XYZ file of C-alpha atoms in Angstrom:
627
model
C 132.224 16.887 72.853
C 132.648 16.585 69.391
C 133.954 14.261 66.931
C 136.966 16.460 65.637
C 137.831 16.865 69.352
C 138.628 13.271 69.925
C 140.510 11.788 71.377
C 139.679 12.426 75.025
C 142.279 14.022 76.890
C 141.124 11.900 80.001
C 138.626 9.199 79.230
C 138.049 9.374 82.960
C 137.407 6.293 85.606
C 135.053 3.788 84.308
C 132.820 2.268 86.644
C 133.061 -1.681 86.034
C 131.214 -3.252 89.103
C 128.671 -4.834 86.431
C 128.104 -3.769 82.279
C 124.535 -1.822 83.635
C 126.828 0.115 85.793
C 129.043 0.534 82.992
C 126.597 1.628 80.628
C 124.768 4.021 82.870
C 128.758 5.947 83.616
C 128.920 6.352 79.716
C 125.338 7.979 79.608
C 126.303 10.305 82.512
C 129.487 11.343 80.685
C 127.688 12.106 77.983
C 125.099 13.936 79.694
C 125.471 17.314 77.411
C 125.238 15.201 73.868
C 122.242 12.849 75.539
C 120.422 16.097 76.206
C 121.028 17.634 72.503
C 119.953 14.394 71.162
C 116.626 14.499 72.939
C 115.751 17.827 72.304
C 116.239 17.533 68.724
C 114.574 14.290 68.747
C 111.413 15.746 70.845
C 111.336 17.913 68.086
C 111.353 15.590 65.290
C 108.455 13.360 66.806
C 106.529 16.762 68.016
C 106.446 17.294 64.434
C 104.823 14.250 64.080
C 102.815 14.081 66.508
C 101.520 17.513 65.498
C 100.918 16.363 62.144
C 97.522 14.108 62.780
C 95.640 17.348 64.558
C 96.145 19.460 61.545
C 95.150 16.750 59.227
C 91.611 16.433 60.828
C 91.467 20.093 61.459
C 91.829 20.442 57.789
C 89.414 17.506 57.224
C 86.952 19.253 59.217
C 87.325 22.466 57.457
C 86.902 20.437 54.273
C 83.312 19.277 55.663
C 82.812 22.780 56.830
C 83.666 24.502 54.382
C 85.807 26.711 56.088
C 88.247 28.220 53.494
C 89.873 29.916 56.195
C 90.508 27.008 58.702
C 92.325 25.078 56.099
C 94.717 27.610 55.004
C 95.489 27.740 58.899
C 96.223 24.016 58.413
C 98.256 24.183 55.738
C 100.815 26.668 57.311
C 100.653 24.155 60.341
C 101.370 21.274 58.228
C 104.282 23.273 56.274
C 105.505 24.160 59.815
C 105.593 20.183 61.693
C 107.140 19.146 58.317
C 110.339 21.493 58.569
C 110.489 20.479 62.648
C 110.305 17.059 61.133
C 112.941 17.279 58.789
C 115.386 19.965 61.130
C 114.557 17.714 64.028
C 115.424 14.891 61.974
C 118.740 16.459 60.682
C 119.892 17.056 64.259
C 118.531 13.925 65.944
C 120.753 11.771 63.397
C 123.613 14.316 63.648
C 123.948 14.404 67.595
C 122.989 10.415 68.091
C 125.738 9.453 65.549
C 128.216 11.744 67.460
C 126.714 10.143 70.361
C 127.719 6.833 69.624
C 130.841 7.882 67.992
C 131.931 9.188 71.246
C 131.481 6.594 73.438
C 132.681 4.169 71.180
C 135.894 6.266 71.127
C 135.863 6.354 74.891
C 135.510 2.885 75.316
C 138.290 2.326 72.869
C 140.687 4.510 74.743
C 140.216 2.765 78.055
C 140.754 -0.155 76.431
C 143.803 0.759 75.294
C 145.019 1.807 78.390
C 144.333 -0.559 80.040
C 145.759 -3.204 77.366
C 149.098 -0.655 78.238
C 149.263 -1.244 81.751
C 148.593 -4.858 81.591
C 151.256 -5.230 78.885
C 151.555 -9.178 78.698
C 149.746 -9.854 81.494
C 146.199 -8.871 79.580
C 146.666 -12.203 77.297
C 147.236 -14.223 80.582
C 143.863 -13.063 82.075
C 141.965 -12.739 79.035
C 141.592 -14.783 76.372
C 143.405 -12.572 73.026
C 140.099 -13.387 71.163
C 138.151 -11.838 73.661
C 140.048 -8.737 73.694
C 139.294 -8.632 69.993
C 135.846 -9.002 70.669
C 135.713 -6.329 72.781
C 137.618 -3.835 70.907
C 135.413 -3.608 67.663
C 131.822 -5.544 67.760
C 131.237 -5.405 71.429
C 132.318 -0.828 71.336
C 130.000 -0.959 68.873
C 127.197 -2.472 70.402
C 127.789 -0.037 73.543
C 127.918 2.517 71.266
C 124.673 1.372 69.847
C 122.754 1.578 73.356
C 124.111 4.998 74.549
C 122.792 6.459 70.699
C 119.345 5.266 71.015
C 119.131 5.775 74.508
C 118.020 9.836 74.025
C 116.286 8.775 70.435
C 114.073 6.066 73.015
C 113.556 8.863 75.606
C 112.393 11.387 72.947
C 109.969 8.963 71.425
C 108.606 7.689 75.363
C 108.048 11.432 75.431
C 106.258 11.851 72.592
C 104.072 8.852 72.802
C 102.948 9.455 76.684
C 102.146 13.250 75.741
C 99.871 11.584 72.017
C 97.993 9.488 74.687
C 97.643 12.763 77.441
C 96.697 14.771 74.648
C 93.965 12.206 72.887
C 92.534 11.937 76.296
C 91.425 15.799 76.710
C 90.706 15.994 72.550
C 88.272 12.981 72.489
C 88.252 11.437 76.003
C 85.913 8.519 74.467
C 88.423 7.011 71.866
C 91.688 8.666 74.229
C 90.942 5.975 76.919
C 91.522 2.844 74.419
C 94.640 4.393 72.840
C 95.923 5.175 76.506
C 95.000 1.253 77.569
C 96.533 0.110 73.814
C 99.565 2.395 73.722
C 101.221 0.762 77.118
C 100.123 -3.329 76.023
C 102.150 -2.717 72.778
C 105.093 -1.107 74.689
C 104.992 -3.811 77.276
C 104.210 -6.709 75.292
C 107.547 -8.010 74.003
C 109.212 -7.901 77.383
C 108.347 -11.783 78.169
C 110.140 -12.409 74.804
C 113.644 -10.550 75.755
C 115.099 -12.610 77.639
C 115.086 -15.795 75.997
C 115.819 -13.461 73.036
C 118.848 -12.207 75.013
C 120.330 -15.921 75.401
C 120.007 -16.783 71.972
C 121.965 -14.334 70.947
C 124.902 -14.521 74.004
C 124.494 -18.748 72.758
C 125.461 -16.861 68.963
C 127.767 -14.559 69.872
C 129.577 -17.289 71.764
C 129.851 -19.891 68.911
C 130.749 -16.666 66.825
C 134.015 -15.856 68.941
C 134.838 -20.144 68.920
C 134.779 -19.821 64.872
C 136.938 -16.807 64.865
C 139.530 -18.679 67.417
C 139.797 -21.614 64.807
C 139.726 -19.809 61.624
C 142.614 -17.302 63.548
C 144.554 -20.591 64.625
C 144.601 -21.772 61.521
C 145.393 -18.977 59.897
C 148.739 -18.188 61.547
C 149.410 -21.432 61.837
C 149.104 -23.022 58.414
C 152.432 -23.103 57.431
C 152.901 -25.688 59.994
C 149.454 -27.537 59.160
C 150.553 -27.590 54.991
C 153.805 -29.540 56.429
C 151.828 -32.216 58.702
C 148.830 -32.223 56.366
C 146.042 -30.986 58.847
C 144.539 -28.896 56.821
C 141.831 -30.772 56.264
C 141.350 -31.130 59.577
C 141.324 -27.466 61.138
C 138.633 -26.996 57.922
C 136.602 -29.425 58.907
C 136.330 -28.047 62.355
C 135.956 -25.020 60.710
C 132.606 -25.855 58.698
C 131.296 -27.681 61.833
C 131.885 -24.387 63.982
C 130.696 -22.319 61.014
C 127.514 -24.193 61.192
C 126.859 -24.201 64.255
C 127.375 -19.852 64.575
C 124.841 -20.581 61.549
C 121.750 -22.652 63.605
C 122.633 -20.465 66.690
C 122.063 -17.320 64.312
C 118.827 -18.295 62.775
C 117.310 -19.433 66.337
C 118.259 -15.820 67.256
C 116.288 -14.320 64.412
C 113.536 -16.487 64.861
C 113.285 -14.925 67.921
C 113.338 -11.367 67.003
C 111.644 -12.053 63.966
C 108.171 -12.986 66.579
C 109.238 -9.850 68.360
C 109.038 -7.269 65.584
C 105.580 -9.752 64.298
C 103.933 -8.774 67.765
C 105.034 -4.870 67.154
C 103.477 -5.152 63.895
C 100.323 -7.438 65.083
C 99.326 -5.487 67.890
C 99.215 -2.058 67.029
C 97.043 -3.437 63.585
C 94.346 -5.184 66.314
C 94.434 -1.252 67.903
C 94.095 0.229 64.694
C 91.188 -1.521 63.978
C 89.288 -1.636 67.316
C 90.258 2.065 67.975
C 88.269 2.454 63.679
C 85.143 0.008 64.943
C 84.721 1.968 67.948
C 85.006 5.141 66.241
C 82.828 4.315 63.620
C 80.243 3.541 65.788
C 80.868 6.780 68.003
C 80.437 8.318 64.549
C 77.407 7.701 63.122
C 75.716 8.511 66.884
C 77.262 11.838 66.415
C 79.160 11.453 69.657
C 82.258 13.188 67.349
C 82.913 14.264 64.226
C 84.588 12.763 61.255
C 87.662 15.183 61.707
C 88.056 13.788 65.182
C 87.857 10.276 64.112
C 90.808 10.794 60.994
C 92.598 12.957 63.829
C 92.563 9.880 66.282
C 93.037 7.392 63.859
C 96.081 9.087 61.797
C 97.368 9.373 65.672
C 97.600 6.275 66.378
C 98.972 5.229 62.740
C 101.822 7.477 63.379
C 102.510 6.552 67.345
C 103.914 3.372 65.214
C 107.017 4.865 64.324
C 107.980 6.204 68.120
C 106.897 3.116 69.365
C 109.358 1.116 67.099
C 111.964 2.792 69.344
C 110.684 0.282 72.192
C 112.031 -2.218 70.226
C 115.114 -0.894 69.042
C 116.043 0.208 72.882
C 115.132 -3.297 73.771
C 117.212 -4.968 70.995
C 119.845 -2.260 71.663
C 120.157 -3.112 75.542
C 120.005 -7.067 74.856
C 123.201 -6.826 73.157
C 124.806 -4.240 74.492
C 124.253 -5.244 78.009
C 126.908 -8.684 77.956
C 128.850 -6.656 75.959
C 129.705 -4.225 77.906
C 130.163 -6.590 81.019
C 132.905 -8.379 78.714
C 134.829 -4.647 78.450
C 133.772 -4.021 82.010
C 135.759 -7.408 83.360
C 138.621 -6.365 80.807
C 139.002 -2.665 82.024
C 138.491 -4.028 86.047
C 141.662 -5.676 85.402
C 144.974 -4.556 87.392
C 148.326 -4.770 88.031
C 149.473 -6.900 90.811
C 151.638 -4.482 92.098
C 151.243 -0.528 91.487
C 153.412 2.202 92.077
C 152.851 3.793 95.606
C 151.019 7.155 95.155
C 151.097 6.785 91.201
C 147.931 6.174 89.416
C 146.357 2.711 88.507
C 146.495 3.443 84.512
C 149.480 4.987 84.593
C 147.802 8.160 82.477
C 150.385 10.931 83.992
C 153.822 11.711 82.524
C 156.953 10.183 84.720
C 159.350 13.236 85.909
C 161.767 11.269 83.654
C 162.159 9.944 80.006
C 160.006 12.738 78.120
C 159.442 12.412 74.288
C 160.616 15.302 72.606
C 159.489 16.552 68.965
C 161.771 14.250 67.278
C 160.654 11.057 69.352
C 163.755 10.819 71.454
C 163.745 10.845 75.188
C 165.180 12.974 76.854
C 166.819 11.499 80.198
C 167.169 13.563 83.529
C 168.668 12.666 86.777
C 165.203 11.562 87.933
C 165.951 7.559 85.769
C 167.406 5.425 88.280
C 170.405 3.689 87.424
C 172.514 1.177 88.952
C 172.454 -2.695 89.082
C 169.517 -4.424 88.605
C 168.621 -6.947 91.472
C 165.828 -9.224 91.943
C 165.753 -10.074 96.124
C 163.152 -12.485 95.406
C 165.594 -14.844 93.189
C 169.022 -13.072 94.325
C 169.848 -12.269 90.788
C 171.848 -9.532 90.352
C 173.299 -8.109 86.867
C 175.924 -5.055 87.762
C 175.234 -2.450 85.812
C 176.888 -1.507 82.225
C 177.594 -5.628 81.661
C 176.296 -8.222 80.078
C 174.493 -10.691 81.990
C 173.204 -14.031 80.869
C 170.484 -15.990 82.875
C 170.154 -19.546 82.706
C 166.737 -20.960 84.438
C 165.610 -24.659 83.439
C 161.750 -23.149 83.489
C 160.371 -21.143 80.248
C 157.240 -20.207 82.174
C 159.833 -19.157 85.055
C 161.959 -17.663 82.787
C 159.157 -15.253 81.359
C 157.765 -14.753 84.579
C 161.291 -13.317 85.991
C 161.918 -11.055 82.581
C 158.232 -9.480 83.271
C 159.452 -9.110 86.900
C 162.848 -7.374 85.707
C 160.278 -4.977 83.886
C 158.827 -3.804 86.961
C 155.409 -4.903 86.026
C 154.933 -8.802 86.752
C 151.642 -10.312 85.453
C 151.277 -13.245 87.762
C 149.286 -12.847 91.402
C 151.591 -14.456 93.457
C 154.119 -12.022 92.704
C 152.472 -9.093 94.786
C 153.598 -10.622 97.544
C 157.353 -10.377 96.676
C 159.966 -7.957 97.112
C 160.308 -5.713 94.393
C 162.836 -5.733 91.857
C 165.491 -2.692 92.455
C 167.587 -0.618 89.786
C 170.238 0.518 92.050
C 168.622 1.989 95.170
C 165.108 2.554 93.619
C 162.304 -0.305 93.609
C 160.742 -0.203 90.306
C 157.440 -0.641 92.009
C 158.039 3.020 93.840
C 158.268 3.850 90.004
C 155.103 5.002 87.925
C 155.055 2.560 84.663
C 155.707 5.104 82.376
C 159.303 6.015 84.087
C 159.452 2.079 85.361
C 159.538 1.376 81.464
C 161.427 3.825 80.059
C 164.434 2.848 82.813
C 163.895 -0.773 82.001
C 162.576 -2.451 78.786
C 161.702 -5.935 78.149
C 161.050 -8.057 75.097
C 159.205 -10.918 75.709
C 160.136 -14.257 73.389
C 157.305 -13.303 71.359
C 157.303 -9.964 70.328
C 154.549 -8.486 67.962
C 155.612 -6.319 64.505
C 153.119 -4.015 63.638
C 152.028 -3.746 59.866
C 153.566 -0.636 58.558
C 156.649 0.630 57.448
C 159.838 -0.390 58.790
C 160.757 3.091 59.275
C 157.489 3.417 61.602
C 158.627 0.396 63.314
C 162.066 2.057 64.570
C 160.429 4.895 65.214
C 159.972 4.761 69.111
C 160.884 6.409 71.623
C 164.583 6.539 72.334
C 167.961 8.265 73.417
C 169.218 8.948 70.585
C 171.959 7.368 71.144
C 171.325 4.455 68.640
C 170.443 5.114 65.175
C 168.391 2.575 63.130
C 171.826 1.679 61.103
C 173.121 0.033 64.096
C 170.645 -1.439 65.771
C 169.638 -3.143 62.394
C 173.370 -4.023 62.212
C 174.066 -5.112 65.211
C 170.735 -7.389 64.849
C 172.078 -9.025 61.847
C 169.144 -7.692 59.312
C 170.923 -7.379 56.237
C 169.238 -10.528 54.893
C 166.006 -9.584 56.293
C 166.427 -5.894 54.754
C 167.202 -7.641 51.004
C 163.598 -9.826 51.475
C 161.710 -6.069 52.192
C 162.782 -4.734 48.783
C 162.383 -7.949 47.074
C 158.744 -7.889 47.745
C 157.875 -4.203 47.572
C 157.741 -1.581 44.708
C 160.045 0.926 47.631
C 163.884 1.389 46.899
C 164.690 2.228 50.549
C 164.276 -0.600 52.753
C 163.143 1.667 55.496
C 160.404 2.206 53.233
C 159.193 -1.224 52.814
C 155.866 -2.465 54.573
C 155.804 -5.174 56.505
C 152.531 -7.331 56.977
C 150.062 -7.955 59.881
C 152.818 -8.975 62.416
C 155.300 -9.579 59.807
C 153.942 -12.980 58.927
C 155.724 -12.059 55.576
C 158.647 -12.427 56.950
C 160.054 -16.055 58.516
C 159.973 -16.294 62.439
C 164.075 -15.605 62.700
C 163.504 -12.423 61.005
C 160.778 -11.336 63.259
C 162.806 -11.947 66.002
C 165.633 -9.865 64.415
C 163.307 -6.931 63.686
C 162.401 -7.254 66.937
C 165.332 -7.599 68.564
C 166.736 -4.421 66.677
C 163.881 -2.448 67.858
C 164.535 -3.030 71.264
C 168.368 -1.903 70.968
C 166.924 1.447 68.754
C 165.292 2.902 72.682
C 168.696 2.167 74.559
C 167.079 1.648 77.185
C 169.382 2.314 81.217
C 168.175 -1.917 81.516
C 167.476 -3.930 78.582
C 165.808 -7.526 79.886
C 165.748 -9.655 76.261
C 163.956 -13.305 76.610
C 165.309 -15.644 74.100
C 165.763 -13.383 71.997
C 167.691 -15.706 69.153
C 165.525 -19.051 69.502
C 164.478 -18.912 65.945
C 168.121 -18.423 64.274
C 170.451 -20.933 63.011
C 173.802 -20.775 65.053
C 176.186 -18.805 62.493
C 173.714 -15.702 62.670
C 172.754 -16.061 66.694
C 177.275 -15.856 66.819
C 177.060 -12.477 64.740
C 174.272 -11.421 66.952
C 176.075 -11.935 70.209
C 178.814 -10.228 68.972
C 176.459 -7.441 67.772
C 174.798 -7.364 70.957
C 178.033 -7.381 73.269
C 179.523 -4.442 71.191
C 176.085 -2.140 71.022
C 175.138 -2.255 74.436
C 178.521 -1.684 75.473
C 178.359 0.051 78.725
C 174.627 -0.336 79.395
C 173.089 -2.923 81.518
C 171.703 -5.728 79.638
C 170.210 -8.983 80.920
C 169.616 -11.869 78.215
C 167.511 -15.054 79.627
C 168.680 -17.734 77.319
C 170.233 -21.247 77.243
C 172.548 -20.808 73.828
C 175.995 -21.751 74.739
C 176.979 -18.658 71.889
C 175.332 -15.904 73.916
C 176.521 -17.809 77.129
C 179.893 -17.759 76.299
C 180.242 -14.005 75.088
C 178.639 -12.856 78.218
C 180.808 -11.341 81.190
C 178.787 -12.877 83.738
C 175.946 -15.794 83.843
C 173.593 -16.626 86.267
C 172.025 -19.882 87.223
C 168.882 -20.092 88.513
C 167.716 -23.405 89.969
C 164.089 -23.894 92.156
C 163.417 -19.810 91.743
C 166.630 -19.076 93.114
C 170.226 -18.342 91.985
C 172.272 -21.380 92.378
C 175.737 -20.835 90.703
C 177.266 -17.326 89.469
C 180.538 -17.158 86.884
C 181.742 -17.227 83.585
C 180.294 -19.420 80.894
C 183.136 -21.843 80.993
C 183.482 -21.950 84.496
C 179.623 -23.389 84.770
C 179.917 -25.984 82.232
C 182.208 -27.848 84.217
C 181.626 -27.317 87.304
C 177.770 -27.225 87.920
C 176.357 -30.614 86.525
C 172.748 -28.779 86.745
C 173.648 -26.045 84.632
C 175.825 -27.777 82.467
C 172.323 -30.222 81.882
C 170.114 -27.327 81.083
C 172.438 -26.010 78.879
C 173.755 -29.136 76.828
C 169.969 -31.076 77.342
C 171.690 -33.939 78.574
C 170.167 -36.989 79.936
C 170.746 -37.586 83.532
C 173.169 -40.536 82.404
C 175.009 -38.366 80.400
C 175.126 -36.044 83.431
C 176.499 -39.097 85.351
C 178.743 -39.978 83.389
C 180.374 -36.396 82.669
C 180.518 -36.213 86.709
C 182.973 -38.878 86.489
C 184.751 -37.611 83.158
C 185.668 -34.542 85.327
C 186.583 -36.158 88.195
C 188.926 -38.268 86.077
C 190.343 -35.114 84.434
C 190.105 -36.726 80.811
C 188.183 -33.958 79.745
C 184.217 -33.554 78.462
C 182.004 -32.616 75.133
C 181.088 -29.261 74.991
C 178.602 -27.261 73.016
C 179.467 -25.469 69.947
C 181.290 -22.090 70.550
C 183.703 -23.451 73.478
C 187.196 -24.798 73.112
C 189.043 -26.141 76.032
C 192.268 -28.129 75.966
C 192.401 -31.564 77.635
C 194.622 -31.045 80.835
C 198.222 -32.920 80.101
């Protein structure tokens, strides 16, 4: 695999039992690159390894005065040092690529996993954890599978130094091969309270980034109450504490690279004493002794890879159980003989070259019925649900989707678009036939032009949905604060935050009517508008998706009263069906929800209407007193 090949056309099936079992499936998809990577890097440290015999053969030639033994030297030296540098070349060009690669295929899951979850991820994981895992924690996995092959080289090189030391000069060969494996061995102790320090760091780091995020997006609101003082404050005190958890963490590793650095200087100069001694009994010659010695010096740089593997595992290893419990997530309910991830293409709703879908007979169509709530919304009208619950409310619109995100609804019935259950569906066709905006929908930074440009019928051009969404204001604010002349051209910030939260919603809201979707579920999707524009919008709404089924969950009395059919849903199921009008007077427990009445006021409108002198209704309806 290679870098300009990416991305994978199949990241495969990730094994996430544990992050050990995670990391080993990366190395073993990677088997090809892991075995380029250590032949280049047994290679590079042959080199070196080779360099220490020719050095005392050419010290020994020196003594000899053997003209032609050291030219024989030379060449071998000029040979080890290109290995060294080609193998060096290589090693860093195929361990890069390594990590590159599995950083990319970790990303990818990831991804798709974060697309079949849809808005149920953010309900099982925290949204700063995701983060986490989706930049420093690939990283850090991508950090272990790259020095796994440079560690295995170096293991390599070091057990065939001590094998070959042995049969060269057994006498000083038996305390390199008792040294060699102490200094390998001897930070283990140390790892894993090393390893906790830095899990106790990395989790003070993520509780700074959650305040300094929160206060971020919501300082607006702090500037008006005059807390910012206090998120700051917090702030420093988390800041500080990532800061003492971060230097107890390098204390640690600071006594870990002292004992690599200790302990091979303590060989160094026992392995010189005993040599010395061997030397001046004539037991070997000086050549031997500066070809031992200059071993040993160099085994330092292999054996750094100890540590780095070490190092490289202690982090890696909670980080990739964080992406393993992430990518172990599922779907409550999955499409019967459709896979988990929802990788393949649905016989329906294909994206052709100029991003428009094109729809076969395979896209059910129909009314849209929920058996677990008895809500039904006929097909090509408007339907407005009323349900006293927000959480309820969000959990039905999710349900509506054909992809809840809340256990307990695995063991319902599954929503239907005509004579098709949407959980027969895969979730690519499931979403394509139905598509639901949540009452918080993200904006992307980019263009606005890039933000319209999903996948759709074609039916709906950008024009109209922006029209019909009531963006002209929101359109005027682009150009204002952008050097572009086109609108469409304009770039909108991280999540618009450029933009005020009723023109988010309106972007939003117009990219939802630009797919034209058969179903289009919309949750609130005019809570953050004054009334005049959330009229226009209704009207804009009513006239766009003329035709096409559309199901708004709201409590406005304007959207209520332009729809051809509302819904009440009391207790999780639907308690009162009919017009707008109808409701308000004759359901006291809709007519509450919608006009947030006191149960007094409730009371006393009871009797108003059984009196027949008539009630107070919202904004937007008119009815005459009866004579």
């Amino acid at each position: 695999m290679h870098i300009r090949d990416l991305p994978y056309a199949d990241p495969g099936e990730p094994d996430t039992r544990s992050g050990p079992r995670f990391l080993l499936w990366l190395g073993r998809n990677q088997l090809g690159g892991q075995l380029k990577s250590l032949g280049w890097g047994l290679l590079h440290f042959f080199g070196i390894a080779a360099l220490p015999y020719t050095v005392g053969i050419a010290v020994q030639a020196v003594v000899d005065r053997s003209g032609t033994r050291l030219a024989v030297a030379g060449a071998v030296i000029l040979l080890a040092g290109i290995a060294v540098a080609a193998g060096d070349t290589m090693l860093h060009r195929t361990a890069v690529t390594n990590w590159i690669t599995a950083a990319a295929r970790t990303q990818q899951l990831l991804a798709r996993r974060t697309a079949v979850l849809g808005a149920a991820l953010t309900r099982r994981v925290a949204a700063g954890e995701v983060v986490a895992v989706s930049t420093g924690d690939v990283e850090k996995i991508g950090w272990f599978v790259e020095a796994l092959s440079r560690f295995a080289a170096a293991a390599l090189t070091v057990v065939a130094v001590c094998v070959g030391l042995l049969v060269y000069q057994p006498s000083l060969g038996v305390v390199v091969a008792v040294g060699i494996p102490v200094l390998a061995l001897a930070v283990l102790p140390l790892l894993p309270r090393a390893t906790r320090r830095a899990d106790v760091q990395r989790e003070k780091a993520g509780h700074a980034t959650e305040l300094a995020s929160d206060t971020v997006a919501g300082l607006r609101v702090l500037r008006g109450i005059g807390g910012e003082e206090l998120f700051l404050e917090r702030y420093r005190r988390a800041s500080q504490e990532v800061r003492t958890a971060a230097v107890r963490s390098a204390r640690m590793w600071a006594v870990i690279s002292a004992i690599q650095v200790l302990l091979p200087g303590l060989l160094l100069v026992v392995l010189l004493w005993h040599g010395i001694h061997l030397a001046r009994e004539g037991r070997i010659t000086v050549g031997e002794l500066v070809t031992v010695y200059s071993a040993v010096m160099l085994l330092n740089y292999p054996l750094r890879h100890f540590e780095e593997i070490a190092m490289a595992y202690s982090f890696s290893r909670p980080s990739a159980k964080r992406a393993a419990r992430v990518l172990a997530l599922e779907r409550t309910t999955e499409a019967k003989g459709a896979p988990a991830d929802g990788s393949h293409s649905a016989p329906s709703g294909q994206v052709t070259d100029d991003n428009t879908v094109s729809y076969d007979d395979a896209v059910p169509s129909g009314d849209l019925h929920d058996p677990a709530t008895g809500l039904l919304a006929p097909a090509g009208r408007l339907t407005a649900v009323v349900c006293g619950d927000p959480d309820a409310a969000g959990r039905l619109a999710e349900r509506l989707g054909g992809h809840p995100a809340f256990e307990e609804a695995a063991d319902l019935p599954s929503v239907r678009l005509g004579d098709v259950p949407l959980d027969d569906l895969s979730l690519d066709t499931a979403r394509t036939a139905v598509l639901v905006q949540d009452k918080d929908p993200v904006l992307l930074s980019g263009t606005l032009r890039a933000l319209l440009d999903v996948p759709s019928s074609g039916a709906v051009s950008p024009k109209q949905a922006l029209a019909a969404a009531q963006c002209d204001d929101v359109l005027d604010a682009l150009v204002q604060g952008s050097v572009a002349d086109d609108p469409m051209d304009a770039r909108l910030t991280e999540r618009g935050r450029s933009l005020s939260g009723g023109q988010r919603q309106r972007l939003a809201l117009a990219r939802s009517l630009v797919t034209d979707p058969e179903a289009l579920v919309l949750d609130e999707p005019t809570s953050a508008v004054d009334s005049h524009t959330e009229a226009r919008i209704a009207d804009g709404l009513r006239d766009l998706r003329s035709g096409r089924t559309t199901v708004v969950l709201t409590s406005s009395p304007l959207l209520l009263d332009r729809a051809d059919r509302v819904v009440f849903l009391h207790d999780g199921e639907v308690a009162a069906v009919g017009e707008h009008r109808e409701l308000i007077v004759g359901e006291p427990r809709y007519r509450a929800v919608v006009t947030r009445e006191t149960d007094d006021e409730a009371a006393g409108g009871d009797r108003v209407a059984a009196t027949g002198t008539g009630i107070d209704l919202p904004i937007g309806i008119d009815i005459e007193e009866p004579a």
